[in-house]
XYZ file of C-alpha atoms in Angstrom:
21
model
C 22.798 -40.383 -5.848
C 25.267 -40.253 -9.272
C 26.871 -43.162 -9.929
C 30.404 -42.458 -11.756
C 32.747 -44.643 -13.808
C 32.820 -48.513 -11.671
C 36.141 -48.846 -12.117
C 37.094 -46.055 -9.803
C 38.243 -47.339 -6.022
C 35.502 -48.185 -3.448
C 36.608 -44.783 -1.549
C 36.187 -43.021 -4.581
C 32.877 -44.379 -5.588
C 31.486 -43.839 -2.135
C 32.587 -40.303 -2.236
C 30.848 -39.789 -6.040
C 27.528 -41.095 -4.632
C 27.794 -38.802 -1.682
C 25.172 -35.887 -1.645
C 27.308 -33.603 0.096
C 29.711 -33.817 -2.772
């Protein structure tokens, strides 16, 4: 799980933390 820029939308943030991605 990698945290991207916190200013990104909630849905985009969730996708960034998704191990499948």
